[in-house]
Each structure stands twice: as C-alpha cells, then as structure tokens.
XYZ file of N, CA and C in Angstrom:
675
model
N -122.161 -134.983 -5.562
C -121.092 -134.011 -5.855
C -119.885 -134.756 -6.338
N -119.449 -134.634 -7.612
C -118.316 -135.371 -8.139
C -117.010 -135.052 -7.406
N -116.969 -133.863 -6.745
C -115.717 -133.481 -6.038
C -115.628 -134.031 -4.651
N -116.682 -134.654 -4.152
C -116.746 -135.059 -2.751
C -115.577 -135.970 -2.345
N -115.252 -136.945 -3.194
C -114.211 -137.849 -2.878
C -113.032 -137.718 -3.814
N -112.949 -136.575 -4.497
C -111.870 -136.309 -5.436
C -110.788 -135.506 -4.767
N -109.633 -136.116 -4.596
C -108.590 -135.458 -3.797
C -107.630 -134.645 -4.701
N -107.299 -133.427 -4.293
C -106.317 -132.597 -4.988
C -105.185 -132.294 -4.034
N -103.960 -132.150 -4.563
C -102.826 -131.825 -3.719
C -102.882 -130.375 -3.306
N -102.053 -130.019 -2.339
C -102.023 -128.642 -1.799
C -101.806 -127.635 -2.932
N -102.604 -126.584 -2.883
C -102.433 -125.533 -3.918
C -103.449 -125.697 -5.065
N -104.182 -126.845 -5.055
C -105.160 -127.109 -6.103
C -106.511 -127.370 -5.499
N -107.576 -127.083 -6.244
C -108.958 -127.360 -5.841
C -109.660 -128.153 -6.925
N -110.719 -128.840 -6.514
C -111.488 -129.638 -7.472
C -112.434 -128.758 -8.267
N -112.494 -129.029 -9.551
C -113.350 -128.244 -10.474
C -114.109 -129.242 -11.372
N -115.422 -129.030 -11.549
C -116.241 -129.887 -12.366
C -116.505 -129.203 -13.726
N -116.131 -129.929 -14.814
C -116.327 -129.334 -16.145
C -117.789 -129.471 -16.573
N -118.096 -129.010 -17.764
C -119.490 -129.001 -18.253
C -120.016 -130.442 -18.471
N -119.176 -131.402 -18.532
C -119.588 -132.800 -18.669
C -119.748 -133.499 -17.306
N -119.530 -132.723 -16.266
C -119.635 -133.299 -14.888
C -118.433 -134.043 -14.425
N -117.322 -133.880 -15.128
C -116.111 -134.617 -14.801
C -115.184 -133.741 -13.926
N -114.765 -134.281 -12.752
C -113.939 -133.482 -11.834
C -112.456 -133.483 -12.267
N -111.752 -132.412 -11.994
C -110.291 -132.323 -12.204
C -109.733 -131.310 -11.229
N -108.424 -131.267 -11.116
C -107.773 -130.356 -10.208
C -107.254 -129.128 -10.980
N -107.554 -127.969 -10.464
C -107.048 -126.707 -11.033
C -106.382 -125.925 -9.892
N -105.543 -124.966 -10.299
C -104.847 -124.153 -9.281
C -105.832 -123.357 -8.423
N -105.573 -123.290 -7.140
C -106.363 -122.461 -6.227
C -106.028 -120.984 -6.535
N -107.069 -120.172 -6.683
C -106.891 -118.722 -6.852
C -106.480 -118.136 -5.529
N -105.231 -117.638 -5.411
C -104.789 -117.103 -4.103
C -105.706 -116.021 -3.543
N -106.327 -115.224 -4.429
C -107.202 -114.148 -3.959
C -108.521 -114.662 -3.435
N -108.835 -115.942 -3.742
C -110.088 -116.523 -3.309
C -109.947 -117.364 -2.046
N -108.738 -117.350 -1.454
C -108.538 -118.116 -0.200
C -109.347 -117.491 0.942
N -109.895 -118.313 1.842
C -110.648 -117.756 2.944
C -109.828 -116.760 3.784
N -110.449 -115.769 4.355
C -109.721 -114.797 5.173
C -109.198 -115.491 6.448
N -108.069 -115.068 6.917
C -107.438 -115.694 8.080
C -106.996 -114.644 9.103
N -106.608 -115.134 10.267
C -106.105 -114.257 11.326
C -104.655 -113.958 11.077
N -104.145 -112.870 11.711
C -102.715 -112.496 11.531
C -101.769 -113.613 11.897
N -102.129 -114.406 12.915
C -101.172 -115.451 13.377
C -101.138 -116.648 12.424
N -101.966 -116.670 11.399
C -101.915 -117.743 10.420
C -101.023 -117.422 9.237
N -100.406 -116.239 9.259
C -99.501 -115.859 8.143
C -98.303 -116.799 8.098
N -97.737 -116.940 6.904
C -96.549 -117.794 6.752
C -95.533 -117.094 5.905
N -94.293 -117.526 6.026
C -93.200 -116.913 5.246
C -92.743 -117.927 4.193
N -92.687 -117.511 2.938
C -92.218 -118.362 1.835
C -90.697 -118.245 1.703
N -90.137 -119.200 0.957
C -88.709 -119.146 0.752
C -88.295 -117.991 -0.143
N -89.248 -117.267 -0.720
C -88.972 -116.032 -1.462
C -88.893 -114.842 -0.530
N -88.939 -115.143 0.790
C -88.899 -114.110 1.853
C -90.054 -113.157 1.733
N -91.222 -113.683 1.302
C -92.454 -112.896 1.176
C -93.509 -113.458 2.127
N -94.222 -112.580 2.828
C -95.249 -112.992 3.776
C -96.590 -113.263 3.015
N -97.137 -114.440 3.271
C -98.437 -114.840 2.713
C -99.474 -114.880 3.839
N -100.722 -114.505 3.513
C -101.760 -114.472 4.595
C -102.075 -115.831 5.113
N -101.800 -116.911 4.323
C -102.119 -118.253 4.755
C -101.376 -119.251 3.891
N -101.348 -120.515 4.326
C -100.749 -121.608 3.473
C -101.542 -121.738 2.196
N -102.829 -121.495 2.219
C -103.678 -121.586 1.042
C -103.140 -120.599 -0.022
N -102.839 -119.396 0.388
C -102.384 -118.363 -0.522
C -100.973 -118.727 -1.064
N -100.132 -119.225 -0.202
C -98.775 -119.584 -0.653
C -98.810 -120.728 -1.655
N -99.534 -121.820 -1.351
C -99.545 -122.971 -2.252
C -100.325 -122.700 -3.531
N -101.344 -121.803 -3.432
C -102.053 -121.376 -4.626
C -101.125 -120.671 -5.554
N -100.297 -119.771 -4.994
C -99.313 -119.029 -5.742
C -98.285 -119.971 -6.382
N -97.815 -120.954 -5.608
C -96.853 -121.922 -6.113
C -97.455 -122.703 -7.268
N -98.702 -123.054 -7.163
C -99.384 -123.813 -8.242
C -99.404 -123.033 -9.546
N -99.771 -121.725 -9.416
C -99.865 -120.871 -10.590
C -98.510 -120.652 -11.261
N -97.429 -120.869 -10.489
C -96.052 -120.718 -11.028
C -95.450 -122.045 -11.474
N -96.295 -123.112 -11.447
C -95.856 -124.460 -11.789
C -95.177 -124.466 -13.183
N -94.015 -125.148 -13.249
C -93.290 -125.211 -14.490
C -92.232 -124.154 -14.647
N -92.204 -123.178 -13.716
C -91.204 -122.116 -13.739
C -90.185 -122.370 -12.641
N -89.028 -121.766 -12.797
C -87.976 -121.872 -11.787
C -88.434 -121.302 -10.444
N -89.177 -120.183 -10.488
C -89.649 -119.557 -9.284
C -90.645 -120.459 -8.544
N -91.501 -121.136 -9.331
C -92.483 -122.056 -8.725
C -91.789 -123.245 -8.106
N -90.744 -123.753 -8.733
C -90.018 -124.928 -8.209
C -89.292 -124.582 -6.915
N -88.830 -123.345 -6.777
C -88.057 -122.929 -5.601
C -88.922 -122.459 -4.455
N -90.213 -122.184 -4.723
C -91.074 -121.614 -3.670
C -91.618 -122.723 -2.773
N -91.340 -122.582 -1.473
C -91.781 -123.526 -0.454
C -92.199 -122.738 0.783
N -92.852 -123.405 1.697
C -93.092 -122.841 3.000
C -91.802 -122.838 3.764
N -91.351 -121.667 4.224
C -90.110 -121.575 4.967
C -90.351 -121.752 6.472
N -91.264 -120.956 7.019
C -91.630 -121.104 8.453
C -92.946 -120.383 8.717
N -93.548 -120.731 9.861
C -94.817 -120.134 10.231
C -94.630 -118.728 10.749
N -95.551 -117.829 10.460
C -95.468 -116.427 10.898
C -94.932 -115.538 9.796
N -95.092 -114.240 9.998
C -94.600 -113.251 9.020
C -93.111 -113.350 8.858
N -92.614 -112.987 7.666
C -91.182 -113.062 7.394
C -90.408 -112.079 8.328
N -89.309 -112.528 8.836
C -88.484 -111.712 9.693
C -87.270 -111.215 8.905
N -86.691 -110.147 9.348
C -85.493 -109.648 8.703
C -84.351 -110.618 9.000
N -83.742 -111.142 7.967
C -82.674 -112.080 8.105
C -81.365 -111.492 7.511
N -80.378 -111.226 8.365
C -79.114 -110.637 7.876
C -78.377 -111.622 6.935
N -77.424 -111.122 6.261
C -76.594 -111.969 5.376
C -75.744 -112.892 6.242
N -75.613 -114.136 5.826
C -74.807 -115.127 6.574
C -73.428 -115.215 5.955
N -72.392 -114.983 6.724
C -71.032 -115.018 6.189
C -70.479 -116.451 6.170
N -69.438 -116.702 5.443
C -68.803 -118.025 5.393
C -68.353 -118.451 6.819
N -67.813 -117.514 7.573
C -67.320 -117.777 8.905
C -68.489 -118.253 9.778
N -69.631 -117.549 9.698
C -70.765 -117.890 10.511
C -71.380 -119.253 10.158
N -71.455 -119.549 8.863
C -72.049 -120.845 8.441
C -71.164 -121.999 8.926
N -69.835 -121.757 9.008
C -68.933 -122.794 9.535
C -69.163 -123.036 11.009
N -69.535 -121.966 11.739
C -69.788 -122.050 13.204
C -71.098 -122.728 13.520
N -72.060 -122.647 12.547
C -73.406 -123.080 12.793
C -73.558 -124.502 13.374
N -72.903 -125.540 12.776
C -73.054 -126.863 13.360
C -72.554 -127.009 14.767
N -71.540 -126.234 15.168
C -71.044 -126.269 16.529
C -72.118 -125.824 17.487
N -72.784 -124.684 17.144
C -73.833 -124.140 18.052
C -75.064 -125.038 18.073
N -75.428 -125.571 16.890
C -76.626 -126.400 16.838
C -76.456 -127.737 17.521
N -75.262 -128.336 17.424
C -75.008 -129.598 18.131
C -75.168 -129.374 19.643
N -74.598 -128.299 20.121
C -74.683 -127.955 21.547
C -76.149 -127.706 21.947
N -76.894 -127.022 21.079
C -78.325 -126.707 21.341
C -79.113 -128.002 21.421
N -78.920 -128.954 20.488
C -79.673 -130.193 20.453
C -79.375 -131.011 21.721
N -78.112 -131.063 22.125
C -77.739 -131.814 23.319
C -78.454 -131.244 24.550
N -78.449 -129.901 24.641
C -79.092 -129.302 25.808
C -80.648 -129.414 25.800
N -81.222 -129.433 24.622
C -82.686 -129.665 24.504
C -83.049 -131.017 25.104
N -82.244 -132.050 24.724
C -82.531 -133.368 25.248
C -82.338 -133.459 26.732
N -81.305 -132.796 27.225
C -81.026 -132.776 28.693
C -82.188 -132.115 29.443
N -82.726 -131.034 28.872
C -83.858 -130.333 29.463
C -85.092 -131.270 29.504
N -85.326 -132.004 28.415
C -86.430 -132.965 28.367
C -86.242 -134.009 29.459
N -85.021 -134.478 29.611
C -84.754 -135.530 30.603
C -85.036 -134.988 32.005
N -84.597 -133.776 32.288
C -84.820 -133.171 33.608
C -86.272 -132.987 33.880
N -87.058 -132.591 32.874
C -88.502 -132.463 33.073
C -89.152 -133.810 33.342
N -88.644 -134.836 32.672
C -89.205 -136.192 32.869
C -88.982 -136.720 34.269
N -87.990 -136.173 34.994
C -87.738 -136.579 36.347
C -88.921 -136.227 37.228
N -89.644 -135.176 36.892
C -90.847 -134.731 37.641
C -92.104 -135.280 37.008
N -92.215 -135.101 35.675
C -93.422 -135.507 34.955
C -92.991 -136.199 33.680
N -93.253 -137.539 33.622
C -92.796 -138.271 32.427
C -93.686 -137.921 31.221
N -93.164 -138.161 30.037
C -93.957 -137.918 28.851
C -93.217 -137.238 27.705
N -92.076 -136.615 28.050
C -91.342 -135.913 26.967
C -90.555 -136.885 26.101
N -89.945 -137.895 26.741
C -89.109 -138.853 26.043
C -89.628 -140.267 26.241
N -89.391 -141.129 25.284
C -89.735 -142.564 25.433
C -88.718 -143.202 26.383
N -89.007 -144.423 26.811
C -88.104 -145.107 27.730
C -86.739 -145.320 27.073
N -86.744 -145.667 25.743
C -85.498 -145.899 25.040
C -84.683 -144.600 24.924
N -85.395 -143.471 24.671
C -84.705 -142.174 24.557
C -84.137 -141.751 25.895
N -84.894 -142.009 26.963
C -84.421 -141.679 28.319
C -83.111 -142.380 28.624
N -83.045 -143.639 28.262
C -81.845 -144.436 28.540
C -80.645 -143.849 27.770
N -80.847 -143.361 26.568
C -79.768 -142.770 25.795
C -79.311 -141.436 26.415
N -80.273 -140.602 26.773
C -79.956 -139.278 27.303
C -79.402 -139.329 28.694
N -79.773 -140.348 29.431
C -79.283 -140.511 30.816
C -77.748 -140.495 30.885
N -77.126 -141.122 29.874
C -75.639 -141.181 29.835
C -75.057 -139.792 29.663
N -75.733 -138.974 28.826
C -75.278 -137.577 28.623
C -75.481 -136.779 29.898
N -76.666 -136.971 30.510
C -77.053 -136.236 31.722
C -76.118 -136.512 32.883
N -75.678 -137.745 33.004
C -74.801 -138.134 34.134
C -73.341 -137.890 33.865
N -72.971 -137.536 32.672
C -71.584 -137.324 32.367
C -71.045 -136.059 33.037
N -70.049 -136.260 33.930
C -69.555 -135.096 34.697
C -68.787 -134.107 33.876
N -68.490 -134.445 32.632
C -67.764 -133.503 31.736
C -68.755 -132.665 30.893
N -70.043 -132.865 31.108
C -71.081 -132.215 30.268
C -70.943 -130.694 30.313
N -70.962 -130.095 29.153
C -70.893 -128.622 29.029
C -72.320 -128.122 29.251
N -72.521 -127.357 30.336
C -73.885 -126.877 30.628
C -74.282 -125.807 29.623
N -75.615 -125.598 29.496
C -76.153 -124.633 28.525
C -75.596 -123.244 28.801
N -75.296 -122.507 27.720
C -74.766 -121.181 27.833
C -74.261 -120.684 26.515
N -73.871 -119.418 26.492
C -73.354 -118.807 25.233
C -71.843 -118.969 25.239
N -71.399 -120.139 24.808
C -69.964 -120.465 24.884
C -69.195 -120.033 23.658
N -67.887 -119.702 23.800
C -67.042 -119.387 22.644
C -66.981 -120.567 21.699
N -66.814 -120.333 20.458
C -66.713 -121.382 19.434
C -65.576 -122.357 19.773
N -64.453 -121.818 20.242
C -63.300 -122.684 20.560
C -63.649 -123.706 21.642
N -64.450 -123.311 22.625
C -64.842 -124.238 23.692
C -65.811 -125.281 23.166
N -66.746 -124.927 22.302
C -67.659 -125.853 21.687
C -66.929 -126.890 20.871
N -65.947 -126.446 20.084
C -65.178 -127.345 19.257
C -64.348 -128.328 20.103
N -63.740 -127.798 21.177
C -62.926 -128.599 22.092
C -63.798 -129.636 22.757
N -64.985 -129.247 23.204
C -65.878 -130.192 23.866
C -66.352 -131.308 22.926
N -66.631 -130.934 21.693
C -67.075 -131.918 20.670
C -65.981 -132.963 20.439
N -64.713 -132.489 20.344
C -63.592 -133.393 20.074
C -63.344 -134.313 21.267
N -63.495 -133.722 22.488
C -63.180 -134.473 23.690
C -64.322 -135.403 24.126
N -65.589 -134.979 23.882
C -66.767 -135.723 24.331
C -67.694 -136.060 23.160
N -67.028 -136.516 22.040
C -67.747 -136.782 20.785
C -69.015 -137.635 20.983
N -68.915 -138.687 21.812
C -70.008 -139.655 21.997
C -71.274 -138.991 22.526
N -71.155 -137.822 23.217
C -72.334 -137.138 23.754
C -73.151 -136.443 22.687
N -72.575 -136.234 21.525
C -73.241 -135.447 20.459
C -73.862 -136.327 19.385
N -73.502 -137.611 19.327
C -73.967 -138.476 18.252
C -75.508 -138.647 18.322
N -75.954 -139.066 19.526
C -77.401 -139.346 19.661
C -78.277 -138.124 19.428
N -77.969 -136.920 20.011
C -78.818 -135.753 19.741
C -78.952 -135.417 18.242
N -77.910 -135.592 17.466
C -77.986 -135.319 16.026
C -78.920 -136.338 15.332
N -78.766 -137.584 15.702
C -79.661 -138.642 15.157
C -81.107 -138.408 15.560
N -81.287 -138.090 16.852
C -82.628 -137.863 17.420
C -83.372 -136.769 16.655
N -82.682 -135.650 16.388
C -83.346 -134.505 15.702
C -83.736 -134.959 14.289
N -82.950 -135.714 13.617
C -83.284 -136.165 12.252
C -84.602 -136.925 12.284
N -84.719 -137.869 13.205
C -85.916 -138.684 13.296
C -87.128 -137.924 13.807
N -86.886 -136.906 14.588
C -87.970 -136.035 15.033
C -88.590 -135.294 13.855
N -87.736 -134.881 12.937
C -88.200 -134.129 11.731
C -88.745 -135.029 10.674
N -88.277 -136.251 10.599
C -88.686 -137.190 9.515
C -90.065 -137.797 9.871
N -91.134 -137.057 9.634
C -92.463 -137.506 10.040
C -93.493 -137.520 8.932
N -93.305 -136.798 7.869
C -94.381 -136.652 6.865
C -93.902 -136.886 5.442
N -93.702 -138.157 4.998
C -93.844 -139.398 5.743
C -92.501 -139.766 6.401
N -92.522 -140.891 7.160
C -91.301 -141.418 7.741
C -90.627 -142.253 6.672
N -89.591 -141.684 6.034
C -88.976 -142.339 4.860
C -87.447 -142.166 4.865
N -86.883 -141.720 6.013
C -85.490 -141.529 6.125
C -84.938 -140.475 5.124
N -85.816 -139.555 4.783
C -85.455 -138.398 3.947
C -86.080 -137.179 4.552
N -85.318 -136.058 4.575
C -85.907 -134.799 5.031
C -86.216 -133.924 3.860
N -87.470 -133.527 3.752
C -87.890 -132.623 2.697
C -87.840 -131.161 3.182
N -88.054 -130.218 2.293
C -88.008 -128.808 2.679
C -89.096 -128.549 3.740
N -90.296 -129.112 3.539
C -91.390 -128.862 4.490
C -91.132 -129.442 5.819
N -90.443 -130.613 5.891
C -90.086 -131.206 7.208
C -89.071 -130.385 7.900
N -88.146 -129.798 7.193
C -87.139 -128.946 7.813
C -87.747 -127.633 8.314
N -88.909 -127.266 7.717
C -89.539 -125.984 8.117
C -89.882 -125.968 9.604
N -90.166 -127.144 10.162
C -90.531 -127.207 11.612
C -89.327 -126.752 12.478
N -88.144 -127.096 12.036
C -86.946 -126.701 12.775
C -86.636 -125.221 12.554
N -86.765 -124.786 11.281
C -86.485 -123.380 10.973
C -87.421 -122.440 11.719
N -88.656 -122.903 11.962
C -89.644 -122.045 12.639
C -89.118 -121.527 13.981
N -88.412 -122.381 14.728
C -87.925 -121.982 16.048
C -86.544 -121.375 15.975
N -85.774 -121.660 14.902
C -84.398 -121.205 14.865
C -84.126 -119.969 14.026
N -84.955 -119.678 13.015
C -84.674 -118.566 12.112
C -84.408 -117.242 12.805
N -85.182 -116.843 13.813
C -84.946 -115.574 14.406
C -83.544 -115.416 15.034
N -82.996 -116.554 15.499
C -81.690 -116.424 16.175
C -80.551 -117.003 15.312
N -80.895 -117.872 14.349
C -79.889 -118.569 13.564
C -80.152 -118.280 12.059
N -79.717 -117.114 11.588
C -80.049 -116.759 10.243
C -79.246 -117.494 9.184
N -78.344 -118.337 9.597
C -77.544 -119.129 8.664
C -78.204 -120.477 8.348
N -79.351 -120.809 8.952
C -79.901 -122.138 8.884
C -80.280 -122.553 7.466
N -80.879 -121.632 6.673
C -81.283 -121.995 5.315
C -80.072 -122.320 4.466
N -79.045 -121.464 4.521
C -77.847 -121.729 3.723
C -77.161 -123.002 4.207
N -77.149 -123.252 5.533
C -76.547 -124.451 6.073
C -77.170 -125.697 5.481
N -78.476 -125.754 5.475
C -79.205 -126.922 4.960
C -79.032 -127.058 3.419
N -78.925 -125.950 2.751
C -78.695 -126.050 1.296
C -77.340 -126.680 1.021
N -76.347 -126.356 1.845
C -74.994 -126.909 1.686
C -74.930 -128.355 2.158
N -75.844 -128.755 3.057
C -75.912 -130.138 3.540
C -76.327 -131.096 2.428
N -77.155 -130.568 1.502
C -77.727 -131.351 0.421
C -76.655 -131.553 -0.653
N -75.752 -132.524 -0.377
C -74.597 -132.747 -1.207
C -74.886 -132.982 -2.673
N -75.914 -133.779 -2.959
C -76.246 -134.098 -4.356
C -77.256 -133.145 -4.950
N -77.679 -132.135 -4.181
C -78.610 -131.078 -4.633
C -79.932 -131.652 -5.198
N -80.442 -132.708 -4.519
C -81.733 -133.276 -4.967
C -82.916 -132.804 -4.162
N -82.679 -131.740 -3.373
C -83.735 -131.135 -2.510
C -84.168 -132.043 -1.358
N -83.420 -133.086 -1.113
C -83.710 -134.013 -0.017
C -82.446 -134.263 0.786
N -82.569 -134.367 2.106
C -81.410 -134.615 2.935
C -81.559 -136.007 3.588
N -80.643 -136.890 3.257
C -80.655 -138.240 3.824
C -79.823 -138.211 5.108
N -79.971 -139.276 5.930
C -79.311 -139.306 7.243
C -77.797 -139.140 7.125
N -77.223 -139.724 6.041
C -75.764 -139.640 5.874
C -75.339 -138.185 5.616
N -76.137 -137.481 4.814
C -75.788 -136.040 4.550
C -75.979 -135.213 5.821
N -77.070 -135.516 6.566
C -77.348 -134.770 7.804
C -76.201 -134.947 8.834
N -75.797 -136.215 9.032
C -74.709 -136.475 9.987
C -73.372 -135.859 9.521
N -73.123 -135.934 8.223
C -71.860 -135.385 7.694
C -71.796 -133.862 7.994
N -72.959 -133.193 7.874
C -73.001 -131.745 8.140
C -72.650 -131.406 9.594
N -72.946 -132.326 10.515
C -72.687 -132.109 11.906
C -71.412 -132.752 12.387
N -70.606 -133.256 11.469
C -69.351 -133.820 11.823
C -69.415 -135.197 12.457
N -70.566 -135.872 12.304
C -70.724 -137.229 12.870
C -70.188 -138.247 11.845
N -69.297 -139.116 12.321
C -68.652 -140.096 11.443
C -69.629 -141.203 11.073
N -69.325 -141.859 9.944
C -70.173 -142.949 9.488
C -70.257 -144.099 10.501
C-alpha cells in the first residue's frame, strides 16, 4: 500500500493516483467517521463541528482563502454563547487571570502535601514561597481594585505563575512560542466564564504573526522584562 508510510498533515488524507503514486488531498468533511456528541469541537468561526476531522477537513478545503487562514480549533465541545467583550472587561482580564493562575498553583501545592505528583520538586520550591507568604490573597471573587492593589504590593508572587502557565501550554512543540492550538487548551477551561479570552490573546500578539512569544505573554500580564 503506497499510503502506508505516507504522512499527511491534519485535514488531508493520502490518495493514490492511477500511476500508483501517493499524494495528499483534502479530507472530505462529510466522509469523516461518525463520532459521539462529546467529541464535538468549536471552531474560531463559532461553529460547532462533529469532530476535529470535520473541522480540519473544512479548513483544508478553504485553503488559500482568508476564511481558511483564520479557521482554527478554538476549544473542545460544542460552541457556547459568548457575550460581547467590552474594552473595560478586557482591561480587567489579566488581573483576574493572574489571580486565578496563582491560586491554581497554590491548590496544586496543597494537594501535594497529601499526595505528591502535581508539581515537580523545582516547581514546589517556587510555589512554597507564595504559599507561605502571610500577605497572600486567598481565592475568591475579589473586586478589581483589590486585585490591582495586591499585584502592586506583592508583585513577586505573580511572576512565577505567569511564566509557569506559558511553559505548561508550550508543548506541541516546545519552542518558546504559543500557537493558536496550544492556547486552545487554556481556552477550553476558561471560555465559559471568561468570554474576553480570545480578544485578550489577539491583543497580546503585538506583531500580529499569530504566535505569542514569552515577552508578549509577560507584557500582557504586566510582568516586567
């Protein structure tokens, strides 16, 4: 089988021509295998696709068009209603997310006190300083003014959580760049409650190259060079 070791990127399948030569052609979205409801995904066009096969097949067929270039996997699951994000709300977003990241790490540290495995030894050493800080703002729905005051007063507690999240997302591949698909893992858990996240990351991408480097990421969260 000429296609056996012939690799095609997502959205394409191997096809053998009449001369027996393999090549990659777009996957027909209607020919994708049937899937369960929980395998549905939401595209950046805010349209629900039955599977990643259907989404990437559609993207392939739109190759060369603006719509095809802009279509990506946004998050797993059917598309949710996302309200319009105001300028005021997008300005608040990094305050809430910095606090959320700090508290996620503290929760991991607390769980590791009973059962280790959530954090590496190096990560535990970093988070321990945050955990033991008597000025730590405990998790809760705090006013924006309090979050801003705490960030200015206890800046050092927020630096590591922001760096940690960047490296958690930078996995496919590890190249110190965040792609749209790598950011999708974060959007999956945040979109229902943080509808400003897509706009926030678009504005983080200062040079508009569809990639977020560590410097852009930290700048978005108010972390100094």
